Amino acid sequence: MVILYGLGSHSRNIATMYNIPMDEIEVIIDNNLSKCEPYYGMVISWEEYLRRRTEYRSTQLVIGAKYRFDEIREEVLASGLFGIADIIGIEKWAEENFVKRRLLGQYIDERECMNARILSERVGSISQKLLEEAMVLCSRYEALDRLPKGGRVAEIGVAYGDFSKEILTKMKPEKFYAVDLFCESVGFWNNGLFEESQMTHYEWYADRFSDYISSGTLIMEKGFSWDVMERFPDCYFDYIYLDAAHDYASVEKDIIQIVKKIKQGGIIQFNDYTFQEGYGVIPAVNRMIKEMNAKVLYYCLSPNGYADLVVQMRKQEL
Ligand SMILES: C[S@@+](CC[C@H](N)C(=O)[O-])C[C@H]1O[C@@H](n2cnc3c(N)ncnc32)[C@H](O)[C@@H]1O
């Protein structure tokens, strides 16, 4: 397992750029938590890491930020916790990793692609045929008013539950699965919501939706989205809202599961269909639409440019 140290809010993008498998990252350490965005569910401070060390599995590799690598190295060595672990700077790691992978012929071209826009050009745009019935909506909430009600629904990446509340109220699902890492760490939630209440993310969300949980409507699923989704039967969901990790590699991993788990004719709403912050949602979603011949229903505008795209899977033709 790998620890990323000191790469702050760029950790996810750096992991994608430098080909660090997301599911091998045990934890992201950064002492300037205010810089890390809330969805970096794995970010904790070094102090917290030391306090909770026993909860983590064995770390074989610590990858540190370049600009304060010596400091990080000293801190890590002084802790005496990483007997056999390698401590390496990100640049060095990238260099070795790229060379190694190239030699082994395992180099994944897309991971090399540091810029989601370049990748998107390679994937190409969605054909007009798949967009013919699409509508532009004023917001992502507007889509919920227009989608079929009831059924089995999953929201992947729920955070504080603000959008969960909208889905529950507007779509009235029979079953609603709330999927999130629900990390035990409270530090990265900068608004102090959880700290004030002395609750973990999991407890906080469970408390907010306790009525839906006790009625059996809402089920909380903790873990990496792709692992959680894999456990459901195929063709299970009527509607899935995806808003978890936003780097290309993670979205692609989520999509691999989602297209198996959604029913024929089911609907998927992708949040953050944007290039902002280097997000890789656009190329991953466009690729899926093209490969699955899925129909675009709505493009939902957002004042800050973080649009949603709503697509419907094809029903198998007899
Ligand atoms: C942007 S927030 C979700 C916001 C929410 N959908 C809303 O609109 O109110 C992203 C959430 O995804 C979770 N997350 C990020 N990567 C994840 C992953 N790979 N698996 C599960 N959850 C993840 C984070 O813990 C965070 O709570």
Tab-separated table of C-alpha atoms and ligand atoms in Angstrom:
chain	number	residue	atom	x	y	z
A	1	MET	CA	0.000	0.000	0.000
A	2	VAL	CA	1.076	3.535	-0.714
A	3	ILE	CA	0.938	6.772	1.253
A	4	LEU	CA	0.969	10.116	-0.523
A	5	TYR	CA	2.411	12.850	1.639
A	6	GLY	CA	2.299	16.606	1.102
A	7	LEU	CA	0.697	16.695	-2.342
A	8	GLY	CA	-2.412	18.346	-0.957
A	9	SER	CA	-5.376	19.034	-3.174
A	10	HIS	CA	-3.436	17.843	-6.218
A	11	SER	CA	-3.081	14.307	-4.870
A	12	ARG	CA	-5.734	12.719	-7.021
A	13	ASN	CA	-4.614	14.390	-10.213
A	14	ILE	CA	-0.995	13.550	-9.466
A	15	ALA	CA	-1.920	9.941	-8.780
A	16	THR	CA	-3.587	9.757	-12.182
A	17	MET	CA	-0.810	11.575	-13.988
A	18	TYR	CA	1.932	9.458	-12.474
A	19	ASN	CA	0.123	6.180	-12.779
A	20	ILE	CA	-0.269	5.455	-9.066
A	21	PRO	CA	-3.190	3.008	-8.791
A	22	MET	CA	-5.921	4.720	-6.754
A	23	ASP	CA	-6.883	1.526	-4.969
A	24	GLU	CA	-3.343	1.049	-3.719
A	25	ILE	CA	-3.334	4.422	-1.981
A	26	GLU	CA	-3.924	3.752	1.671
A	27	VAL	CA	-4.102	7.320	2.813
A	28	ILE	CA	-3.225	10.854	1.703
A	29	ILE	CA	-1.397	12.885	4.316
A	30	ASP	CA	-1.395	16.634	4.255
A	31	ASN	CA	-0.947	18.998	7.155
A	32	ASN	CA	-2.602	21.898	5.403
A	33	LEU	CA	-6.029	20.357	5.362
A	34	SER	CA	-7.765	23.611	4.550
A	35	LYS	CA	-6.289	23.308	1.067
A	36	CYS	CA	-7.760	19.884	0.471
A	37	GLU	CA	-11.182	19.698	-0.999
A	38	PRO	CA	-13.868	17.816	0.852
A	39	TYR	CA	-14.109	14.947	-1.599
A	40	TYR	CA	-10.556	13.885	-0.944
A	41	GLY	CA	-12.014	11.390	1.401
A	42	MET	CA	-8.690	9.921	2.394
A	43	VAL	CA	-6.857	13.048	3.559
A	44	ILE	CA	-5.629	13.208	7.154
A	45	SER	CA	-2.849	15.070	8.932
A	46	TRP	CA	0.458	13.408	9.878
A	47	GLU	CA	-0.433	13.727	13.552
A	48	GLU	CA	-3.716	11.964	13.030
A	49	TYR	CA	-1.998	9.277	11.002
A	50	LEU	CA	0.424	8.621	13.859
A	51	ARG	CA	-2.426	8.476	16.356
A	52	ARG	CA	-4.363	5.973	14.289
A	53	ARG	CA	-1.493	4.059	12.762
A	54	THR	CA	-2.756	0.646	13.888
A	55	GLU	CA	-5.907	1.048	11.795
A	56	TYR	CA	-3.921	1.065	8.578
A	57	ARG	CA	-2.518	-1.872	6.690
A	58	SER	CA	1.187	-2.266	6.041
A	59	THR	CA	2.615	0.550	4.007
A	60	GLN	CA	5.346	-0.342	1.580
A	61	LEU	CA	5.861	2.987	-0.053
A	62	VAL	CA	5.661	6.626	0.950
A	63	ILE	CA	5.574	9.062	-1.938
A	64	GLY	CA	6.417	12.584	-0.837
A	65	ALA	CA	6.036	16.019	-2.377
A	66	LYS	CA	9.131	17.217	-4.177
A	67	TYR	CA	9.416	20.688	-2.688
A	68	ARG	CA	9.717	19.513	0.925
A	69	PHE	CA	10.897	15.983	0.395
A	70	ASP	CA	13.836	16.108	2.838
A	71	GLU	CA	11.581	17.294	5.612
A	72	ILE	CA	9.003	14.591	4.871
A	73	ARG	CA	11.687	11.916	4.738
A	74	GLU	CA	13.053	12.954	8.133
A	75	GLU	CA	9.622	13.038	9.689
A	76	VAL	CA	8.744	9.598	8.334
A	77	LEU	CA	12.074	8.060	9.390
A	78	ALA	CA	11.884	9.619	12.848
A	79	SER	CA	8.520	7.984	13.437
A	80	GLY	CA	10.272	4.586	13.206
A	81	LEU	CA	7.090	3.163	11.723
A	82	PHE	CA	8.246	2.267	8.287
A	83	GLY	CA	10.907	-0.366	8.772
A	84	ILE	CA	10.728	-1.766	5.305
A	85	ALA	CA	8.939	0.968	3.468
A	86	ASP	CA	10.606	2.929	0.692
A	87	ILE	CA	10.414	6.690	0.926
A	88	ILE	CA	10.655	8.347	-2.393
A	89	GLY	CA	9.994	11.720	-4.003
A	90	ILE	CA	7.166	11.949	-6.513
A	91	GLU	CA	9.447	12.897	-9.407
A	92	LYS	CA	11.768	10.003	-8.744
A	93	TRP	CA	8.895	7.591	-8.371
A	94	ALA	CA	7.342	8.729	-11.613
A	95	GLU	CA	10.604	8.410	-13.465
A	96	GLU	CA	11.221	4.861	-12.221
A	97	ASN	CA	7.632	3.794	-12.626
A	98	PHE	CA	7.347	5.059	-16.172
A	99	VAL	CA	10.616	3.488	-17.200
A	100	LYS	CA	9.725	0.187	-15.553
A	101	ARG	CA	6.309	0.040	-17.152
A	102	ARG	CA	7.663	0.960	-20.547
A	103	LEU	CA	10.248	-1.810	-20.311
A	104	LEU	CA	7.590	-4.305	-19.328
A	105	GLY	CA	5.385	-3.123	-22.157
A	106	GLN	CA	2.630	-2.441	-19.628
A	107	TYR	CA	2.437	1.221	-20.231
A	108	ILE	CA	-1.139	2.404	-20.325
A	109	ASP	CA	-1.234	5.138	-22.858
A	110	GLU	CA	-4.235	6.884	-21.368
A	111	ARG	CA	-2.677	7.217	-17.950
A	112	GLU	CA	0.253	8.951	-19.567
A	113	CYS	CA	-2.153	11.516	-20.834
A	114	MET	CA	-1.879	14.202	-18.187
A	115	ASN	CA	-4.538	16.390	-19.626
A	116	ALA	CA	-8.178	15.340	-19.720
A	117	ARG	CA	-8.730	17.650	-22.690
A	118	ILE	CA	-6.210	15.783	-24.817
A	119	LEU	CA	-7.759	12.486	-23.830
A	120	SER	CA	-11.172	13.878	-24.688
A	121	GLU	CA	-10.039	14.812	-28.163
A	122	ARG	CA	-8.853	11.252	-28.650
A	123	VAL	CA	-12.215	9.870	-27.527
A	124	GLY	CA	-14.070	12.295	-29.787
A	125	SER	CA	-17.464	13.913	-29.391
A	126	ILE	CA	-20.862	12.306	-29.017
A	127	SER	CA	-22.642	11.845	-32.343
A	128	GLN	CA	-25.636	14.066	-33.130
A	129	LYS	CA	-27.833	10.954	-33.417
A	130	LEU	CA	-27.380	10.275	-29.687
A	131	LEU	CA	-28.134	13.902	-28.825
A	132	GLU	CA	-31.191	14.369	-31.028
A	133	GLU	CA	-33.735	14.233	-28.178
A	134	ALA	CA	-31.565	15.920	-25.546
A	135	MET	CA	-32.722	19.017	-23.682
A	136	VAL	CA	-30.785	21.665	-21.811
A	137	LEU	CA	-32.082	22.111	-18.260
A	138	CYS	CA	-31.444	24.994	-15.893
A	139	SER	CA	-30.055	22.787	-13.088
A	140	ARG	CA	-29.354	19.215	-11.964
A	141	TYR	CA	-32.405	19.424	-9.693
A	142	GLU	CA	-34.667	20.027	-12.687
A	143	ALA	CA	-33.676	16.605	-14.068
A	144	LEU	CA	-34.994	14.901	-10.924
A	145	ASP	CA	-38.462	16.376	-11.542
A	146	ARG	CA	-38.532	14.823	-14.988
A	147	LEU	CA	-37.157	11.345	-14.235
A	148	PRO	CA	-39.298	8.269	-13.468
A	149	LYS	CA	-40.267	7.952	-9.797
A	150	GLY	CA	-39.738	5.029	-7.396
A	151	GLY	CA	-37.420	2.163	-8.233
A	152	ARG	CA	-33.936	1.313	-7.009
A	153	VAL	CA	-31.541	4.221	-6.866
A	154	ALA	CA	-27.862	4.688	-5.940
A	155	GLU	CA	-26.043	7.927	-5.274
A	156	ILE	CA	-22.307	7.282	-5.542
A	157	GLY	CA	-20.516	9.923	-3.454
A	158	VAL	CA	-23.039	11.464	-1.052
A	159	ALA	CA	-20.919	13.824	1.108
A	160	TYR	CA	-23.283	15.765	3.413
A	161	GLY	CA	-26.365	14.301	1.751
A	162	ASP	CA	-27.663	17.512	0.183
A	163	PHE	CA	-28.367	15.866	-3.151
A	164	SER	CA	-29.521	12.656	-1.424
A	165	LYS	CA	-32.243	14.749	0.189
A	166	GLU	CA	-33.342	16.042	-3.230
A	167	ILE	CA	-33.429	12.551	-4.738
A	168	LEU	CA	-35.374	11.139	-1.799
A	169	THR	CA	-37.912	13.944	-1.866
A	170	LYS	CA	-38.404	14.255	-5.604
A	171	MET	CA	-37.975	10.678	-6.855
A	172	LYS	CA	-39.329	8.802	-3.848
A	173	PRO	CA	-37.241	5.671	-4.522
A	174	GLU	CA	-38.266	2.322	-3.076
A	175	LYS	CA	-34.626	1.724	-2.165
A	176	PHE	CA	-31.886	4.338	-2.008
A	177	TYR	CA	-28.251	3.207	-1.653
A	178	ALA	CA	-25.887	5.891	-0.327
A	179	VAL	CA	-22.362	4.931	-1.404
A	180	ASP	CA	-19.352	6.751	0.006
A	181	LEU	CA	-15.924	6.166	1.475
A	182	PHE	CA	-17.385	7.531	4.726
A	183	CYS	CA	-13.833	7.999	5.967
A	184	GLU	CA	-13.391	8.058	9.677
A	185	SER	CA	-11.316	11.187	9.389
A	186	VAL	CA	-13.141	14.374	10.284
A	187	GLY	CA	-10.275	16.731	9.618
A	188	PHE	CA	-10.832	17.440	5.959
A	189	TRP	CA	-14.393	18.560	6.392
A	190	ASN	CA	-13.399	22.129	6.829
A	191	ASN	CA	-16.723	23.462	7.948
A	192	GLY	CA	-16.269	21.607	11.224
A	193	LEU	CA	-19.717	20.047	10.913
A	194	PHE	CA	-18.607	16.662	12.128
A	195	GLU	CA	-16.103	17.913	14.663
A	196	GLU	CA	-18.718	20.068	16.350
A	197	SER	CA	-21.072	17.142	16.627
A	198	GLN	CA	-18.228	14.730	17.541
A	199	MET	CA	-19.470	12.377	14.837
A	200	THR	CA	-17.726	10.601	12.016
A	201	HIS	CA	-18.950	11.163	8.482
A	202	TYR	CA	-20.817	7.850	8.632
A	203	GLU	CA	-22.551	8.709	11.902
A	204	TRP	CA	-23.399	12.200	10.716
A	205	TYR	CA	-25.043	11.006	7.491
A	206	ALA	CA	-26.836	8.194	9.351
A	207	ASP	CA	-28.191	10.738	11.816
A	208	ARG	CA	-29.400	13.099	9.079
A	209	PHE	CA	-31.320	10.311	7.333
A	210	SER	CA	-32.303	8.238	10.371
A	211	ASP	CA	-36.008	8.225	9.405
A	212	TYR	CA	-35.302	6.854	5.935
A	213	ILE	CA	-32.900	4.284	7.403
A	214	SER	CA	-35.361	3.014	9.978
A	215	SER	CA	-38.118	2.734	7.379
A	216	GLY	CA	-35.779	0.531	5.310
A	217	THR	CA	-35.652	2.944	2.347
A	218	LEU	CA	-32.058	4.144	2.730
A	219	ILE	CA	-29.099	1.788	2.968
A	220	MET	CA	-25.596	3.143	3.611
A	221	GLU	CA	-22.734	1.430	1.765
A	222	LYS	CA	-19.202	2.271	2.921
A	223	GLY	CA	-16.163	1.686	0.729
A	224	PHE	CA	-14.620	2.415	-2.625
A	225	SER	CA	-17.439	2.973	-5.076
A	226	TRP	CA	-16.252	0.355	-7.577
A	227	ASP	CA	-15.925	-2.292	-4.841
A	228	VAL	CA	-19.342	-1.521	-3.376
A	229	MET	CA	-21.088	-1.470	-6.772
A	230	GLU	CA	-19.525	-4.767	-7.804
A	231	ARG	CA	-21.457	-6.504	-5.013
A	232	PHE	CA	-24.902	-5.680	-6.461
A	233	PRO	CA	-26.644	-8.003	-8.940
A	234	ASP	CA	-26.406	-7.002	-12.597
A	235	CYS	CA	-29.262	-4.909	-14.048
A	236	TYR	CA	-30.350	-3.907	-10.510
A	237	PHE	CA	-30.695	-0.125	-10.554
A	238	ASP	CA	-33.232	2.132	-12.269
A	239	TYR	CA	-31.210	5.300	-11.645
A	240	ILE	CA	-27.625	6.009	-10.582
A	241	TYR	CA	-26.144	9.393	-9.697
A	242	LEU	CA	-22.346	9.456	-9.962
A	243	ASP	CA	-20.454	12.106	-8.001
A	244	ALA	CA	-17.476	10.418	-6.283
A	245	ALA	CA	-13.873	10.729	-7.510
A	246	HIS	CA	-13.470	12.853	-10.641
A	247	ASP	CA	-10.142	11.835	-12.155
A	248	TYR	CA	-10.335	9.901	-15.417
A	249	ALA	CA	-9.075	6.585	-14.036
A	250	SER	CA	-11.574	6.537	-11.171
A	251	VAL	CA	-14.558	7.613	-13.281
A	252	GLU	CA	-13.700	4.922	-15.802
A	253	LYS	CA	-13.547	2.339	-13.013
A	254	ASP	CA	-16.928	3.494	-11.740
A	255	ILE	CA	-18.429	3.346	-15.220
A	256	ILE	CA	-17.265	-0.243	-15.745
A	257	GLN	CA	-19.421	-1.261	-12.751
A	258	ILE	CA	-22.305	1.122	-13.386
A	259	VAL	CA	-23.028	-0.067	-16.926
A	260	LYS	CA	-23.322	-3.610	-15.551
A	261	LYS	CA	-25.514	-2.658	-12.630
A	262	ILE	CA	-27.996	-0.347	-14.386
A	263	LYS	CA	-31.124	-1.841	-15.976
A	264	GLN	CA	-31.738	-1.681	-19.686
A	265	GLY	CA	-33.487	1.627	-20.232
A	266	GLY	CA	-32.141	2.806	-16.830
A	267	ILE	CA	-30.818	6.306	-16.279
A	268	ILE	CA	-27.381	7.521	-15.171
A	269	GLN	CA	-26.721	11.116	-14.153
A	270	PHE	CA	-23.078	12.173	-14.203
A	271	ASN	CA	-22.121	15.127	-12.052
A	272	ASP	CA	-19.181	17.423	-12.816
A	273	TYR	CA	-19.197	16.936	-16.567
A	274	THR	CA	-16.482	19.535	-16.853
A	275	PHE	CA	-12.758	20.056	-17.405
A	276	GLN	CA	-12.493	22.277	-14.314
A	277	GLU	CA	-9.668	21.259	-11.970
A	278	GLY	CA	-8.405	18.750	-14.558
A	279	TYR	CA	-11.434	16.482	-14.071
A	280	GLY	CA	-11.604	13.484	-16.395
A	281	VAL	CA	-15.393	13.041	-16.335
A	282	ILE	CA	-15.985	14.257	-19.918
A	283	PRO	CA	-13.746	11.770	-21.748
A	284	ALA	CA	-14.829	8.853	-19.531
A	285	VAL	CA	-18.540	9.627	-20.010
A	286	ASN	CA	-18.259	10.346	-23.738
A	287	ARG	CA	-16.457	7.080	-24.256
A	288	MET	CA	-19.202	5.185	-22.435
A	289	ILE	CA	-21.970	6.911	-24.416
A	290	LYS	CA	-20.284	6.070	-27.699
A	291	GLU	CA	-19.507	2.468	-26.764
A	292	MET	CA	-22.954	1.742	-25.302
A	293	ASN	CA	-24.853	3.779	-27.864
A	294	ALA	CA	-26.589	5.441	-24.903
A	295	LYS	CA	-29.033	8.289	-25.411
A	296	VAL	CA	-28.391	11.700	-23.897
A	297	LEU	CA	-31.510	13.022	-22.163
A	298	TYR	CA	-30.395	16.215	-20.417
A	299	TYR	CA	-27.493	18.576	-20.120
A	300	CYS	CA	-27.983	20.373	-16.798
A	301	LEU	CA	-26.385	23.777	-16.463
A	302	SER	CA	-24.747	25.001	-13.297
A	303	PRO	CA	-23.776	28.614	-12.514
A	304	ASN	CA	-20.205	27.555	-11.670
A	305	GLY	CA	-19.738	25.403	-14.769
A	306	TYR	CA	-19.996	22.045	-13.018
A	307	ALA	CA	-22.671	20.651	-15.345
A	308	ASP	CA	-24.487	17.296	-15.167
A	309	LEU	CA	-25.114	14.973	-18.100
A	310	VAL	CA	-28.066	12.574	-17.899
A	311	VAL	CA	-28.067	9.518	-20.149
A	312	GLN	CA	-30.394	6.598	-20.743
A	313	MET	CA	-29.161	3.088	-21.492
A	314	ARG	CA	-30.567	1.362	-24.575
A	315	LYS	CA	-33.198	-1.334	-24.245
A	316	GLN	CA	-32.079	-4.454	-26.010
A	317	GLU	CA	-33.796	-4.702	-29.372
A	318	LEU	CA	-35.613	-7.982	-29.972
B	1	LIG	C1	-18.462	15.929	-4.349
B	1	LIG	S1	-18.813	14.947	-2.982
B	1	LIG	C2	-20.489	14.390	-3.284
B	1	LIG	C3	-21.527	15.471	-3.207
B	1	LIG	C4	-22.950	14.979	-3.251
B	1	LIG	N1	-23.197	14.072	-4.350
B	1	LIG	C5	-23.872	16.187	-3.405
B	1	LIG	O1	-24.149	16.586	-4.527
B	1	LIG	O2	-24.314	16.702	-2.379
B	1	LIG	C6	-17.880	13.506	-3.278
B	1	LIG	C7	-18.043	12.390	-2.238
B	1	LIG	O3	-17.518	11.226	-2.838
B	1	LIG	C8	-16.787	10.479	-1.903
B	1	LIG	N2	-15.800	9.717	-2.670
B	1	LIG	C9	-14.740	10.192	-3.389
B	1	LIG	N3	-14.120	9.188	-4.017
B	1	LIG	C10	-14.800	8.050	-3.712
B	1	LIG	C11	-14.672	6.673	-4.072
B	1	LIG	N4	-13.742	6.247	-4.909
B	1	LIG	N5	-15.553	5.783	-3.549
B	1	LIG	C12	-16.543	6.175	-2.712
B	1	LIG	N6	-16.726	7.473	-2.361
B	1	LIG	C13	-15.882	8.388	-2.847
B	1	LIG	C14	-16.195	11.488	-0.930
B	1	LIG	O4	-15.986	10.892	0.335
B	1	LIG	C15	-17.283	12.583	-0.923
B	1	LIG	O5	-18.155	12.405	0.155
